[in-house]
Short mmCIF file of C-alpha atoms in Angstrom, two decimals:
data_model
loop_
_atom_site.label_atom_id
_atom_site.label_comp_id
_atom_site.label_asym_id
_atom_site.label_seq_id
_atom_site.Cartn_x
_atom_site.Cartn_y
_atom_site.Cartn_z
CA UNK A 1 -7.92 -18.22 -12.62
CA UNK A 2 -5.20 -15.89 -10.98
CA UNK A 3 -7.87 -14.45 -8.76
CA UNK A 4 -8.93 -18.55 -7.33
CA UNK A 5 -5.28 -19.13 -6.99
CA UNK A 6 -4.75 -15.97 -4.57
CA UNK A 7 -8.31 -16.57 -2.56
CA UNK A 8 -7.43 -20.49 -2.11
CA UNK A 9 -3.49 -19.29 -0.61
CA UNK A 10 -4.82 -16.07 1.65
CA UNK A 11 -7.79 -18.20 2.53
CA UNK A 12 -5.23 -21.07 3.59
CA UNK A 13 -2.79 -19.75 4.52
CA UNK A 14 -3.04 -15.76 5.36
CA UNK A 15 -6.31 -15.69 6.92
CA UNK A 16 -5.39 -17.88 9.40
CA UNK A 17 -3.20 -15.76 11.25
CA UNK A 18 -4.83 -12.21 10.58
CA UNK A 19 -6.47 -11.91 13.99
CA UNK A 20 -2.97 -12.60 15.90
CA UNK A 21 -0.75 -10.71 13.84
CA UNK A 22 -3.02 -7.55 14.29
CA UNK A 23 -3.56 -8.71 18.04
CA UNK A 24 -0.01 -9.08 18.85
CA UNK A 25 1.48 -6.35 16.17
CA UNK A 26 3.69 -8.73 14.09
CA UNK A 27 4.91 -9.10 11.15
CA UNK A 28 2.88 -11.66 9.33
CA UNK A 29 5.91 -13.97 8.62
CA UNK A 30 3.61 -16.68 7.52
CA UNK A 31 2.29 -14.40 4.61
CA UNK A 32 5.42 -13.27 3.38
CA UNK A 33 6.37 -17.32 3.27
CA UNK A 34 3.42 -18.41 1.23
CA UNK A 35 3.16 -15.28 -0.80
CA UNK A 36 7.36 -16.02 -1.90
CA UNK A 37 6.51 -19.73 -2.17
CA UNK A 38 3.89 -18.98 -5.00
CA UNK A 39 5.63 -16.32 -6.37
CA UNK A 40 3.03 -13.36 -5.65
CA UNK A 41 4.86 -11.33 -3.11
CA UNK A 42 5.72 -8.52 -6.14
CA UNK A 43 3.88 -10.06 -9.04
CA UNK A 44 4.52 -6.60 -11.12
CA UNK A 45 8.64 -6.60 -11.97
CA UNK A 46 9.10 -7.63 -15.31
CA UNK A 47 9.94 -10.77 -16.71
CA UNK A 48 13.75 -9.98 -18.30
CA UNK A 49 14.77 -9.17 -14.23
CA UNK A 50 13.43 -12.58 -13.25
CA UNK A 51 9.87 -11.79 -12.34
CA UNK A 52 6.52 -13.19 -13.07
CA UNK A 53 5.57 -9.65 -15.66
CA UNK A 54 2.15 -9.60 -14.04
CA UNK A 55 0.02 -5.93 -15.19
CA UNK A 56 -1.55 -3.37 -13.40
CA UNK A 57 -4.66 -4.91 -13.41
CA UNK A 58 -3.45 -8.45 -12.13
CA UNK A 59 -1.37 -6.88 -9.46
CA UNK A 60 -4.16 -5.59 -8.22
CA UNK A 61 -6.09 -8.37 -8.14
CA UNK A 62 -3.21 -10.02 -5.96
CA UNK A 63 -3.79 -7.03 -3.60
CA UNK A 64 -7.47 -6.97 -3.27
CA UNK A 65 -7.57 -10.99 -2.14
CA UNK A 66 -4.59 -10.68 0.32
CA UNK A 67 -6.34 -7.73 1.58
CA UNK A 68 -9.74 -9.57 2.01
CA UNK A 69 -7.92 -11.46 4.39
CA UNK A 70 -5.43 -9.84 6.44
CA UNK A 71 -4.69 -5.94 5.09
CA UNK A 72 -1.13 -6.18 6.97
CA UNK A 73 -0.05 -8.78 4.07
CA UNK A 74 -1.08 -7.44 1.43
CA UNK A 75 0.70 -4.17 2.25
CA UNK A 76 3.89 -6.91 1.19
CA UNK A 77 2.94 -6.98 -2.70
CA UNK A 78 1.34 -3.05 -2.48
CA UNK A 79 4.40 -1.34 -0.80
CA UNK A 80 6.81 -3.90 -2.50
CA UNK A 81 5.27 -2.17 -5.82
CA UNK A 82 5.89 1.49 -4.25
CA UNK A 83 9.46 0.91 -3.51
CA UNK A 84 10.49 -0.76 -6.58
CA UNK A 85 8.18 1.54 -9.08
CA UNK A 86 10.64 4.55 -9.14
CA UNK A 87 13.56 2.13 -10.31
CA UNK A 88 11.15 0.45 -12.73
CA UNK A 89 10.09 4.01 -14.25
CA UNK A 90 13.50 5.88 -13.96
CA UNK A 91 16.22 3.65 -13.50
CA UNK A 92 19.56 2.85 -14.69
CA UNK A 93 19.54 -1.24 -16.87
CA UNK A 94 21.96 -1.56 -13.89
CA UNK A 95 20.18 -0.30 -10.74
CA UNK A 96 17.24 -2.13 -12.32
CA UNK A 97 19.57 -5.52 -12.64
CA UNK A 98 20.85 -4.93 -9.73
CA UNK A 99 17.85 -4.61 -7.38
CA UNK A 100 14.66 -6.19 -9.51
CA UNK A 101 16.39 -9.62 -9.30
CA UNK A 102 16.51 -9.99 -5.64
CA UNK A 103 13.15 -8.56 -5.14
CA UNK A 104 11.44 -10.92 -7.69
CA UNK A 105 13.62 -13.98 -5.72
CA UNK A 106 11.74 -12.90 -2.60
CA UNK A 107 15.08 -12.84 -0.78
CA UNK A 108 14.26 -8.80 -0.08
CA UNK A 109 11.57 -6.50 -0.24
CA UNK A 110 11.78 -2.81 -1.15
CA UNK A 111 9.92 0.20 0.76
CA UNK A 112 9.44 4.07 -0.33
CA UNK A 113 10.72 6.94 1.53
CA UNK A 114 9.14 10.23 0.46
CA UNK A 115 7.15 11.17 4.04
CA UNK A 116 9.19 13.51 6.78
CA UNK A 117 8.02 14.89 9.82
CA UNK A 118 7.72 18.21 7.99
CA UNK A 119 6.50 17.00 4.80
CA UNK A 120 3.73 15.22 4.54
CA UNK A 121 1.38 16.05 1.90
CA UNK A 122 4.08 19.21 0.75
CA UNK A 123 6.63 16.78 0.06
CA UNK A 124 8.27 18.78 -1.81
CA UNK A 125 9.45 20.44 1.49
CA UNK A 126 11.19 17.94 2.42
CA UNK A 127 14.23 18.43 4.35
CA UNK A 128 16.75 15.23 3.94
CA UNK A 129 19.59 15.89 1.68
CA UNK A 130 22.51 14.31 -0.46
CA UNK A 131 25.47 16.05 -1.07
CA UNK A 132 27.90 14.95 -3.58
CA UNK A 133 31.45 13.33 -2.77
CA UNK A 134 33.44 12.72 -5.44
CA UNK A 135 31.76 9.31 -6.70
CA UNK A 136 29.36 9.07 -3.66
CA UNK A 137 26.54 10.98 -2.44
CA UNK A 138 26.23 11.54 1.47
CA UNK A 139 22.21 11.61 2.96
CA UNK A 140 21.18 13.25 5.89
CA UNK A 141 17.94 13.02 7.21
CA UNK A 142 14.85 11.87 8.60
CA UNK A 143 11.96 9.33 6.44
CA UNK A 144 8.63 9.24 8.79
CA UNK A 145 6.04 6.94 8.19
CA UNK A 146 8.18 3.93 5.95
CA UNK A 147 6.01 1.16 5.73
CA UNK A 148 7.43 -1.97 6.40
CA UNK A 149 10.77 -0.21 7.79
CA UNK A 150 13.35 -2.31 8.82
CA UNK A 151 11.87 -5.47 7.55
CA UNK A 152 12.23 -4.26 3.83
CA UNK A 153 16.23 -4.76 2.39
CA UNK A 154 15.95 -1.65 0.33
CA UNK A 155 14.19 1.89 0.24
CA UNK A 156 13.45 4.23 -2.67
CA UNK A 157 14.70 7.67 -0.80
CA UNK A 158 14.00 11.33 -2.11
CA UNK A 159 16.41 13.72 -1.12
CA UNK A 160 17.21 17.39 -1.89
CA UNK A 161 20.42 17.63 -3.96
CA UNK A 162 19.79 21.05 -4.96
CA UNK A 163 17.72 23.19 -1.98
CA UNK A 164 17.30 26.17 -4.79
CA UNK A 165 15.02 24.46 -6.93
CA UNK A 166 12.52 22.89 -4.63
CA UNK A 167 10.84 20.37 -6.31
CA UNK A 168 13.11 20.22 -9.13
CA UNK A 169 16.29 20.16 -6.62
CA UNK A 170 15.13 16.43 -5.17
CA UNK A 171 16.58 13.31 -6.44
CA UNK A 172 15.91 9.53 -5.83
CA UNK A 173 18.28 7.11 -4.27
CA UNK A 174 18.42 3.26 -3.63
CA UNK A 175 19.20 3.04 -0.15
CA UNK A 176 20.05 -0.77 1.92
CA UNK A 177 19.49 -1.37 5.38
CA UNK A 178 22.98 -2.41 5.53
CA UNK A 179 24.39 0.92 4.54
CA UNK A 180 26.63 2.47 7.51
CA UNK A 181 24.18 4.95 9.23
CA UNK A 182 20.69 3.84 8.29
CA UNK A 183 18.85 2.97 11.40
CA UNK A 184 15.15 2.76 12.36
CA UNK A 185 12.80 4.60 15.13
CA UNK A 186 10.62 2.54 17.29
CA UNK A 187 7.32 0.86 15.74
CA UNK A 188 4.49 3.86 15.53
CA UNK A 189 1.68 2.56 17.65
CA UNK A 190 -1.35 2.67 15.54
CA UNK A 191 -5.06 2.32 15.06
CA UNK A 192 -4.82 -0.56 12.12
CA UNK A 193 -2.25 -2.28 9.70
CA UNK A 194 -0.69 -3.18 13.08
CA UNK A 195 0.78 -6.31 11.77
CA UNK A 196 2.93 -3.92 8.99
CA UNK A 197 5.48 -2.14 10.79
CA UNK A 198 5.64 1.99 10.13
CA UNK A 199 8.79 3.31 11.18
CA UNK A 200 11.05 6.80 11.24
CA UNK A 201 14.27 5.79 8.81
CA UNK A 202 17.55 7.74 10.14
CA UNK A 203 20.20 8.97 7.67
CA UNK A 204 23.33 9.58 9.35
CA UNK A 205 25.85 10.42 6.66
CA UNK A 206 25.00 7.42 4.61
CA UNK A 207 27.56 7.25 2.39
CA UNK A 208 26.21 5.48 -1.21
CA UNK A 209 28.16 5.24 -4.71
CA UNK A 210 26.86 7.97 -7.29
CA UNK A 211 25.44 5.10 -9.13
CA UNK A 212 22.08 4.12 -7.20
CA UNK A 213 20.84 7.37 -8.17
CA UNK A 214 17.90 7.01 -9.57
CA UNK A 215 17.40 8.46 -12.90
CA UNK A 216 18.85 11.88 -13.23
CA UNK A 217 19.49 14.56 -10.43
CA UNK A 218 16.47 16.85 -9.84
CA UNK A 219 14.22 14.34 -11.32
CA UNK A 220 13.10 12.63 -8.08
CA UNK A 221 9.93 14.46 -7.41
CA UNK A 222 8.85 14.12 -10.76
CA UNK A 223 9.37 10.46 -10.45
CA UNK A 224 7.95 10.16 -7.15
CA UNK A 225 4.73 11.90 -8.55
CA UNK A 226 5.04 9.22 -11.28
CA UNK A 227 5.10 6.42 -8.99
CA UNK A 228 2.41 7.50 -6.79
CA UNK A 229 -0.07 7.72 -9.96
CA UNK A 230 0.09 4.17 -10.54
CA UNK A 231 0.53 3.10 -6.90
CA UNK A 232 -2.83 5.17 -5.56
CA UNK A 233 -4.52 2.09 -7.77
CA UNK A 234 -2.97 -0.46 -5.55
CA UNK A 235 -4.31 1.42 -2.34
CA UNK A 236 -8.06 1.52 -4.16
CA UNK A 237 -6.87 -2.43 -4.74
CA UNK A 238 -6.44 -2.67 -0.98
CA UNK A 239 -9.08 -0.95 0.33
CA UNK A 240 -11.13 -3.09 -2.25
CA UNK A 241 -10.42 -6.21 -0.26
CA UNK A 242 -10.73 -4.74 2.93
CA UNK A 243 -14.60 -3.85 2.56
CA UNK A 244 -15.39 -6.68 0.31
CA UNK A 245 -14.05 -9.01 3.40
CA UNK A 246 -16.45 -7.36 6.02
CA UNK A 247 -19.24 -7.93 3.48
CA UNK A 248 -18.59 -11.25 3.37
CA UNK A 249 -18.82 -11.83 6.83
CA UNK A 250 -21.43 -9.61 7.29
CA UNK A 251 -23.30 -11.15 4.97
CA UNK A 252 -23.31 -14.50 6.25
CA UNK A 253 -23.43 -13.24 10.32
CA UNK A 254 -27.29 -11.92 9.64
CA UNK A 255 -28.33 -15.06 7.66
CA UNK A 256 -27.33 -16.66 11.00
CA UNK A 257 -28.26 -13.93 13.28
CA UNK A 258 -31.73 -14.23 14.28
CA UNK A 259 -34.28 -11.94 16.10
CA UNK A 260 -38.28 -11.73 16.71
CA UNK A 261 -37.98 -15.19 15.14
CA UNK A 262 -36.59 -14.54 12.22
CA UNK A 263 -33.28 -14.31 10.44
CA UNK A 264 -32.50 -10.43 10.98
CA UNK A 265 -31.81 -11.06 6.94
CA UNK A 266 -35.06 -11.20 6.71
CA UNK A 267 -35.88 -7.33 7.62
CA UNK A 268 -36.26 -4.48 4.98
CA UNK A 269 -33.83 -2.01 7.06
CA UNK A 270 -31.00 -5.14 7.04
CA UNK A 271 -31.18 -5.90 2.81
CA UNK A 272 -31.18 -1.80 2.11
CA UNK A 273 -27.94 -1.76 4.01
CA UNK A 274 -26.55 -4.75 2.66
CA UNK A 275 -27.56 -3.63 -1.15
CA UNK A 276 -25.94 -0.53 -0.51
CA UNK A 277 -22.51 -1.59 0.87
CA UNK A 278 -22.60 -4.13 -2.11
CA UNK A 279 -23.32 -1.66 -4.80
CA UNK A 280 -20.87 1.18 -3.92
CA UNK A 281 -18.08 -1.46 -3.61
CA UNK A 282 -19.04 -2.75 -7.50
CA UNK A 283 -18.36 0.72 -8.69
CA UNK A 284 -15.45 0.92 -6.52
CA UNK A 285 -14.10 -2.07 -8.15
CA UNK A 286 -14.91 -0.97 -11.57
CA UNK A 287 -13.19 2.36 -11.01
CA UNK A 288 -10.81 0.91 -10.30
CA UNK A 289 -10.26 -2.07 -12.50
CA UNK A 290 -10.68 1.22 -15.47
CA UNK A 291 -7.66 2.91 -13.13
CA UNK A 292 -5.47 -0.13 -13.43
CA UNK A 293 -6.22 -1.17 -17.13
CA UNK A 294 -4.78 2.89 -17.33
CA UNK A 295 -2.06 2.37 -15.73
CA UNK A 296 -1.01 -0.56 -17.68
CA UNK A 297 -0.94 2.09 -20.61
CA UNK A 298 0.28 4.96 -19.12
CA UNK A 299 -2.78 6.19 -20.81
CA UNK A 300 -2.57 10.49 -20.55
CA UNK A 301 -5.30 10.82 -17.63
CA UNK A 302 -4.24 8.62 -15.36
CA UNK A 303 -3.25 10.95 -12.76
CA UNK A 304 -7.02 11.82 -11.95
CA UNK A 305 -7.75 7.69 -12.70
CA UNK A 306 -5.61 6.92 -10.15
CA UNK A 307 -6.87 9.22 -7.33
CA UNK A 308 -10.08 9.29 -8.28
CA UNK A 309 -9.60 5.36 -7.91
CA UNK A 310 -8.14 5.57 -4.54
CA UNK A 311 -10.05 8.28 -3.16
CA UNK A 312 -13.50 6.78 -4.03
CA UNK A 313 -12.36 3.25 -3.15
CA UNK A 314 -11.12 4.09 0.48
CA UNK A 315 -14.12 6.53 1.10
CA UNK A 316 -16.49 3.18 0.05
CA UNK A 317 -14.15 0.71 2.50
CA UNK A 318 -14.60 2.57 5.67
CA UNK A 319 -18.61 3.39 4.94
CA UNK A 320 -18.50 -0.46 4.10
CA UNK A 321 -16.67 -1.80 7.05
CA UNK A 322 -18.87 0.83 9.48
CA UNK A 323 -21.86 -0.65 8.39
CA UNK A 324 -20.48 -4.54 8.71
CA UNK A 325 -19.27 -3.78 12.56
CA UNK A 326 -23.29 -2.06 12.61
CA UNK A 327 -24.67 -5.45 11.07
CA UNK A 328 -23.05 -7.45 14.02
CA UNK A 329 -24.19 -5.42 16.63
CA UNK A 330 -22.52 -4.89 19.81
CA UNK A 331 -20.65 -8.72 18.64
CA UNK A 332 -19.17 -6.26 15.74
CA UNK A 333 -17.42 -3.90 18.20
CA UNK A 334 -16.02 -6.65 19.95
CA UNK A 335 -12.32 -8.48 19.21
CA UNK A 336 -13.60 -11.94 18.75
CA UNK A 337 -14.94 -10.77 14.91
CA UNK A 338 -13.10 -9.57 12.31
CA UNK A 339 -15.32 -6.78 11.40
CA UNK A 340 -14.06 -4.64 14.07
CA UNK A 341 -10.28 -4.79 12.56
CA UNK A 342 -11.27 -4.15 8.66
CA UNK A 343 -13.03 -1.37 10.16
CA UNK A 344 -9.60 -0.16 11.73
CA UNK A 345 -7.32 -1.03 8.90
CA UNK A 346 -9.78 0.68 5.96
CA UNK A 347 -8.91 4.40 8.02
CA UNK A 348 -5.46 4.40 6.53
CA UNK A 349 -6.38 3.67 2.86
CA UNK A 350 -7.96 7.15 3.09
CA UNK A 351 -4.63 8.84 4.68
CA UNK A 352 -1.53 7.18 2.88
CA UNK A 353 -0.50 7.95 -0.48
CA UNK A 354 -1.86 10.93 0.03
CA UNK A 355 -4.80 12.37 2.14
CA UNK A 356 -8.28 11.94 0.58
CA UNK A 357 -8.41 15.62 0.29
CA UNK A 358 -5.38 15.82 -1.55
CA UNK A 359 -6.64 13.46 -4.30
CA UNK A 360 -9.33 15.85 -4.45
CA UNK A 361 -7.04 18.60 -5.37
CA UNK A 362 -5.19 16.04 -7.88
CA UNK A 363 -8.61 15.46 -9.43
CA UNK A 364 -9.54 18.83 -9.55
CA UNK A 365 -6.45 19.48 -11.55
CA UNK A 366 -6.35 16.93 -13.94
CA UNK A 367 -10.09 16.88 -14.93
CA UNK A 368 -10.35 14.69 -17.92
#
C-alpha cells in the first residue's frame, strides 16, 4: 500500500518536473511540497516527535519510489534521514524535541556535514575545529560536498574538539542556517542530481550553545560512522529507484521501436540485455531490503550489509542505466529521453556516503 501511494504521488507530482529540474539545475520545490503534504519527506522520524515512525524498510521504499521518478527529489527524504539520524541515535531528549519536531512537520530540512576539502574518504582527518568558551562552542572550518546546503535549516556538523585524539577527538553538533557566521559557497556544477544543491558550508566563529552538542564530547566520529551504517541502505534504495526507472522506460521503448520490420524487443540480443538488467536489479533489491531489516533491528552484521547493499546496488544502477541508454540507441543519448539523465544521476551513488572502493574496505573488515 505504501509503495502504491508513493508511486502514484511520484508519478503525478514529481515525475512531470524531473526533466526541468535537471535542465535548470533548480531545487525540486514541487517535490518537497508534495512530499510534505503527504507526510513523506521524513518518514523515519519517531512518532513521539511528531513523525510517521516508519521503519527502515518503509523509508527505503519511499526513497526508491521517489528516485524512480527523480533522483534529485529522492535526496529530500534520504538526506533528512542522514542529517537527523545522529540526533536520533545520540542526541539528548531536549535536542530531539527541539529539532525533530520541525523536521517532521516539514518546517525544516536537515543536512549532514562531515566531508571537507582535505577529508573525504579519510573523514577522521578533518580540520574543522570547535573550541569551548564557557557555555558555548565556537566552530571554525569548511565543509564540502554538503547535500541540500543552503536549503536545509539544520546541519549535523562534525568538528575536532581535541586534536590530540584523532577520531576520538571529534564531536558532533547541530548548527542552524541562521547562526551568525554560517555561510555557503556557490552550488557545485555537477554531472547529475542537479536539482539537489551541493555547496560548501563555511563556519566563521560560529558560536552555539553547549547543549547543541550531539552526545558526549569525543563521540562524534563514532556517531557519524554508526549513522552511515544505516544511511548507506538509503543510497542503495536511491540506486534501485534510478535503475528501475531506466529499466521501465527501456522496456517500453523496445516494444515500440521497430527495425527490420519488427519490434526490437523480438531480438534475442535485446531480450538478454533486459533479462540481465532485471536479474541484477532484483538481486540488488533483495540485498537492500535485507540490509534495511538489519538496520531496523540494529543487527551485529549491519556494517557489512549496509556497505554491501550500497556498493552492489550502485554498481548495478550504473550498469542498468548505461544499458538503458544503449537500448534506446541514438535517442538514449539525447536529453529528449530520460535515460541519459538517469545514467548521470546513477553515477553519484557509487561515490557519496563512501566510495565503492571504501565500501569494499568496510566489507573486508567486517566479513560476517
